[in-house]
Amino acid sequence: DTAVSQTPKYLVTQMGNDKSIKCEQNLGHDTMYWYKQDSKKFLKIMFSYNNKELIINETVPNRFSPKSPDKAHLNLHINSLELGDSAVYFCASSPRTSNYGYTFGSGTRLTVV
Amino acid sequence: SQQGEEDPQALSIQEGENATMNCSYKTSINNLQWYRQNSGRGLVHLILIRSNEREKHSGRLRVTLDTSKKSSSLLITASRAADTASYFCATDKDFGNEKLTFGTGTRLTIIP
């Protein structure tokens, strides 16, 4: 199936831990993103990568470090997790050219306790 | 901050009726997109309208765009129970910006 897949779907962890979320797309898209959706359903861009190169970093704390080993993968590593990091994190991808919709993964629900 | 605000925040209608959701945004855009999110799921792209277009159709969906008023509307005709979801508008400001900015969403409930 052509898709954006992210793992894990659920992640429950204690404050202070370090965790990673993985994302892969097999759509041949050049650009990948991480979005955060809070408890009020607000969606906010965190990072954008184009062909492994970081192009957008929306004032996200440096505890969050994206890594793109190739253009099909964009992983998110979070250090020293805080309660406020609890949210749903979505990976997405799109073609490089404009005027195309994004394809989203199914999300990772992160709960920090 | 959110680029778009959607109105209403929540909408409940009977199955078979039409549902209209509105989106307002603040800055000039390259295109505007609508997405659906079912509970606990990812967002699904529904339709994209470019800044030089005024209306677009896709199946039971009709989108309008008024760039002078910086607003858009999404009409779902002959609603079905499966249309129950949250609907988000998203704006793409300009080519090369490489990010969509999402609105606050409308929670649509279709009553069977």
Short mmCIF file of C-alpha atoms in Angstrom, two decimals:
data_model
loop_
_atom_site.label_atom_id
_atom_site.label_comp_id
_atom_site.label_asym_id
_atom_site.label_seq_id
_atom_site.Cartn_x
_atom_site.Cartn_y
_atom_site.Cartn_z
CA ASP A 1 0.00 0.00 0.00
CA THR A 2 1.23 3.49 -0.82
CA ALA A 3 1.12 5.50 2.34
CA VAL A 4 2.80 7.43 5.09
CA SER A 5 3.38 5.08 7.98
CA GLN A 6 4.53 6.07 11.42
CA THR A 7 5.39 4.03 14.46
CA PRO A 8 4.52 3.58 17.21
CA LYS A 9 0.83 4.42 17.21
CA TYR A 10 0.80 4.89 20.98
CA LEU A 11 3.63 5.84 23.27
CA VAL A 12 3.33 6.19 27.04
CA THR A 13 6.47 7.20 28.87
CA GLN A 14 7.69 8.91 32.00
CA MET A 15 8.95 12.47 32.27
CA GLY A 16 12.62 12.79 31.56
CA ASN A 17 12.81 9.86 29.17
CA ASP A 18 14.02 10.03 25.58
CA LYS A 19 11.86 8.58 22.83
CA SER A 20 11.73 8.35 19.04
CA ILE A 21 8.93 8.26 16.50
CA LYS A 22 9.62 6.88 13.05
CA CYS A 23 8.02 7.88 9.77
CA GLU A 24 8.33 6.43 6.29
CA GLN A 25 6.62 7.30 3.02
CA ASN A 26 6.63 5.26 -0.16
CA LEU A 27 4.94 7.88 -2.32
CA GLY A 28 8.14 9.24 -3.83
CA HIS A 29 7.46 12.65 -2.29
CA ASP A 30 10.32 15.07 -1.81
CA THR A 31 9.03 16.89 1.26
CA MET A 32 8.17 15.52 4.69
CA TYR A 33 6.77 17.20 7.78
CA TRP A 34 6.09 16.76 11.45
CA TYR A 35 2.94 18.32 12.89
CA LYS A 36 1.78 18.42 16.49
CA GLN A 37 -1.91 18.27 17.38
CA ASP A 38 -2.75 19.34 20.90
CA SER A 39 -5.71 18.42 23.07
CA LYS A 40 -7.81 21.17 21.46
CA LYS A 41 -7.12 19.69 18.02
CA PHE A 42 -4.88 22.59 16.97
CA LEU A 43 -2.41 21.42 14.35
CA LYS A 44 0.93 23.15 14.22
CA ILE A 45 3.91 22.55 11.97
CA MET A 46 7.10 21.57 13.75
CA PHE A 47 9.55 20.69 11.00
CA SER A 48 9.74 20.44 7.25
CA TYR A 49 12.38 18.55 5.30
CA ASN A 50 12.97 18.64 1.58
CA ASN A 51 15.06 15.80 0.20
CA LYS A 52 16.80 15.23 3.56
CA GLU A 53 17.43 18.94 4.11
CA LEU A 54 15.79 20.86 6.97
CA ILE A 55 13.87 23.82 5.60
CA ILE A 56 11.47 24.74 8.40
CA ASN A 57 11.98 24.65 12.14
CA GLU A 58 9.10 26.39 13.81
CA THR A 59 10.68 27.48 17.11
CA VAL A 60 10.44 24.00 18.49
CA PRO A 61 12.49 23.35 21.66
CA ASN A 62 15.85 21.85 20.85
CA ARG A 63 14.83 18.76 22.82
CA PHE A 64 13.10 17.82 19.57
CA SER A 65 15.52 16.66 16.90
CA PRO A 66 14.33 15.47 13.52
CA LYS A 67 16.51 13.20 11.42
CA SER A 68 16.10 12.35 7.78
CA PRO A 69 18.43 9.55 6.65
CA ASP A 70 16.91 9.65 3.17
CA LYS A 71 14.01 11.40 1.52
CA ALA A 72 11.61 8.55 2.34
CA HIS A 73 12.21 8.72 6.09
CA LEU A 74 11.81 11.42 8.70
CA ASN A 75 12.20 10.42 12.32
CA LEU A 76 11.57 12.52 15.40
CA HIS A 77 13.65 12.13 18.54
CA ILE A 78 12.57 13.80 21.74
CA ASN A 79 14.91 14.21 24.71
CA SER A 80 13.95 14.82 28.33
CA LEU A 81 10.24 14.47 27.77
CA GLU A 82 7.95 16.89 29.60
CA LEU A 83 4.27 16.67 30.50
CA GLY A 84 3.51 19.38 27.94
CA ASP A 85 4.86 17.20 25.15
CA SER A 86 1.78 15.01 25.43
CA ALA A 87 -0.02 15.32 22.10
CA VAL A 88 -0.61 13.52 18.84
CA TYR A 89 2.29 13.82 16.41
CA PHE A 90 1.59 13.49 12.71
CA CYS A 91 4.04 12.85 9.94
CA ALA A 92 3.08 13.99 6.44
CA SER A 93 4.56 14.20 2.98
CA SER A 94 3.94 16.10 -0.23
CA PRO A 95 5.49 16.51 -3.67
CA ARG A 96 8.03 19.30 -3.97
CA THR A 97 5.89 21.35 -6.29
CA SER A 98 3.07 23.40 -4.89
CA ASN A 99 -0.66 22.88 -5.33
CA TYR A 100 -0.73 19.32 -4.06
CA GLY A 101 -2.32 18.07 -0.91
CA TYR A 102 -0.42 16.44 1.90
CA THR A 103 -0.64 12.77 2.79
CA PHE A 104 -0.71 12.23 6.53
CA GLY A 105 0.26 9.29 8.66
CA SER A 106 -2.21 7.96 11.20
CA GLY A 107 -0.48 9.71 14.09
CA THR A 108 1.41 8.81 17.24
CA ARG A 109 -0.37 9.55 20.51
CA LEU A 110 2.34 10.46 23.02
CA THR A 111 1.41 10.51 26.69
CA VAL A 112 4.01 11.69 29.19
CA VAL A 113 3.28 10.73 32.79
CA SER B 1 -0.93 31.15 15.75
CA GLN B 2 -3.57 29.64 13.53
CA GLN B 3 -3.80 31.11 10.06
CA GLY B 4 -7.42 30.15 9.71
CA GLU B 5 -10.45 30.16 11.86
CA GLU B 6 -13.40 27.99 11.13
CA ASP B 7 -16.99 28.59 11.73
CA PRO B 8 -18.92 27.00 13.27
CA GLN B 9 -16.77 25.12 15.77
CA ALA B 10 -19.35 22.37 15.86
CA LEU B 11 -22.29 21.49 13.63
CA SER B 12 -24.95 18.80 13.98
CA ILE B 13 -27.37 18.05 11.17
CA GLN B 14 -29.73 15.30 10.09
CA GLU B 15 -28.56 12.76 7.57
CA GLY B 16 -29.43 13.88 4.07
CA GLU B 17 -29.14 17.59 4.83
CA ASN B 18 -26.39 19.81 3.50
CA ALA B 19 -23.53 20.92 5.73
CA THR B 20 -21.69 24.20 5.24
CA MET B 21 -18.47 25.10 6.99
CA ASN B 22 -16.59 28.38 6.66
CA CYS B 23 -12.95 29.28 6.96
CA SER B 24 -11.34 32.70 7.26
CA TYR B 25 -7.65 33.39 6.94
CA LYS B 26 -5.35 36.34 7.41
CA THR B 27 -2.64 36.55 4.77
CA SER B 28 -2.44 36.12 1.01
CA ILE B 29 -2.35 32.52 -0.13
CA ASN B 30 -1.24 30.30 -2.99
CA ASN B 31 -3.97 27.76 -2.36
CA LEU B 32 -6.43 26.63 0.27
CA GLN B 33 -7.09 23.01 1.13
CA TRP B 34 -9.71 21.12 3.09
CA TYR B 35 -8.99 18.03 5.15
CA ARG B 36 -11.14 15.56 7.06
CA GLN B 37 -10.09 13.90 10.30
CA ASN B 38 -12.05 11.00 11.70
CA SER B 39 -11.77 10.45 15.43
CA GLY B 40 -8.38 9.00 16.35
CA ARG B 41 -7.15 9.01 12.77
CA GLY B 42 -4.89 11.04 10.51
CA LEU B 43 -6.00 13.81 8.20
CA VAL B 44 -7.27 13.02 4.75
CA HIS B 45 -6.94 15.53 1.93
CA LEU B 46 -10.32 16.35 0.38
CA ILE B 47 -9.91 19.18 -2.08
CA LEU B 48 -7.54 21.98 -3.06
CA ILE B 49 -8.54 25.31 -4.54
CA ARG B 50 -5.98 27.68 -6.01
CA SER B 51 -5.97 31.40 -5.33
CA ASN B 52 -7.10 32.16 -8.89
CA GLU B 53 -10.09 29.81 -8.64
CA ARG B 54 -13.45 30.72 -7.18
CA GLU B 55 -15.25 27.40 -6.99
CA LYS B 56 -14.39 23.74 -7.20
CA HIS B 57 -16.38 20.53 -7.02
CA SER B 58 -15.47 16.98 -6.09
CA GLY B 59 -18.29 14.50 -5.76
CA ARG B 60 -20.58 15.77 -2.98
CA LEU B 61 -18.09 18.48 -2.02
CA ARG B 62 -18.21 22.05 -3.21
CA VAL B 63 -15.59 24.58 -2.18
CA THR B 64 -15.67 28.30 -2.78
CA LEU B 65 -12.90 30.81 -2.30
CA ASP B 66 -13.21 34.58 -1.96
CA THR B 67 -9.72 36.04 -1.79
CA SER B 68 -11.06 39.58 -1.37
CA LYS B 69 -12.74 38.51 1.87
CA LYS B 70 -10.03 35.97 2.71
CA SER B 71 -12.62 33.29 3.22
CA SER B 72 -13.61 29.87 1.95
CA SER B 73 -16.57 27.58 2.44
CA LEU B 74 -16.96 23.82 2.20
CA LEU B 75 -20.38 22.45 1.34
CA ILE B 76 -21.15 18.76 1.76
CA THR B 77 -24.38 17.87 0.05
CA ALA B 78 -26.70 15.00 0.98
CA SER B 79 -24.75 14.24 4.14
CA ARG B 80 -24.21 10.70 5.36
CA ALA B 81 -23.40 9.27 8.77
CA ALA B 82 -19.90 8.49 7.47
CA ASP B 83 -19.30 12.22 6.99
CA THR B 84 -19.13 12.62 10.79
CA ALA B 85 -15.62 13.96 11.38
CA SER B 86 -13.63 17.12 12.00
CA TYR B 87 -12.97 19.28 8.98
CA PHE B 88 -9.97 21.58 8.71
CA CYS B 89 -9.05 24.23 6.22
CA ALA B 90 -5.36 24.79 5.56
CA THR B 91 -3.59 27.53 3.69
CA ASP B 92 -0.45 27.34 1.62
CA LYS B 93 0.93 30.85 1.60
CA ASP B 94 3.30 30.80 -1.31
CA PHE B 95 5.39 28.48 -3.39
CA GLY B 96 8.48 27.40 -1.56
CA ASN B 97 6.97 28.08 1.83
CA GLU B 98 6.75 24.34 2.39
CA LYS B 99 4.18 24.35 5.10
CA LEU B 100 0.43 24.26 5.47
CA THR B 101 -1.11 26.34 8.21
CA PHE B 102 -4.27 24.82 9.61
CA GLY B 103 -7.47 26.35 10.87
CA THR B 104 -9.17 25.51 14.11
CA GLY B 105 -11.51 22.90 12.65
CA THR B 106 -15.24 22.25 12.58
CA ARG B 107 -16.62 19.18 14.29
CA LEU B 108 -19.43 17.83 12.09
CA THR B 109 -21.91 15.30 13.45
CA ILE B 110 -24.43 13.68 11.15
CA ILE B 111 -27.46 12.37 12.99
CA PRO B 112 -28.88 9.20 11.37
#
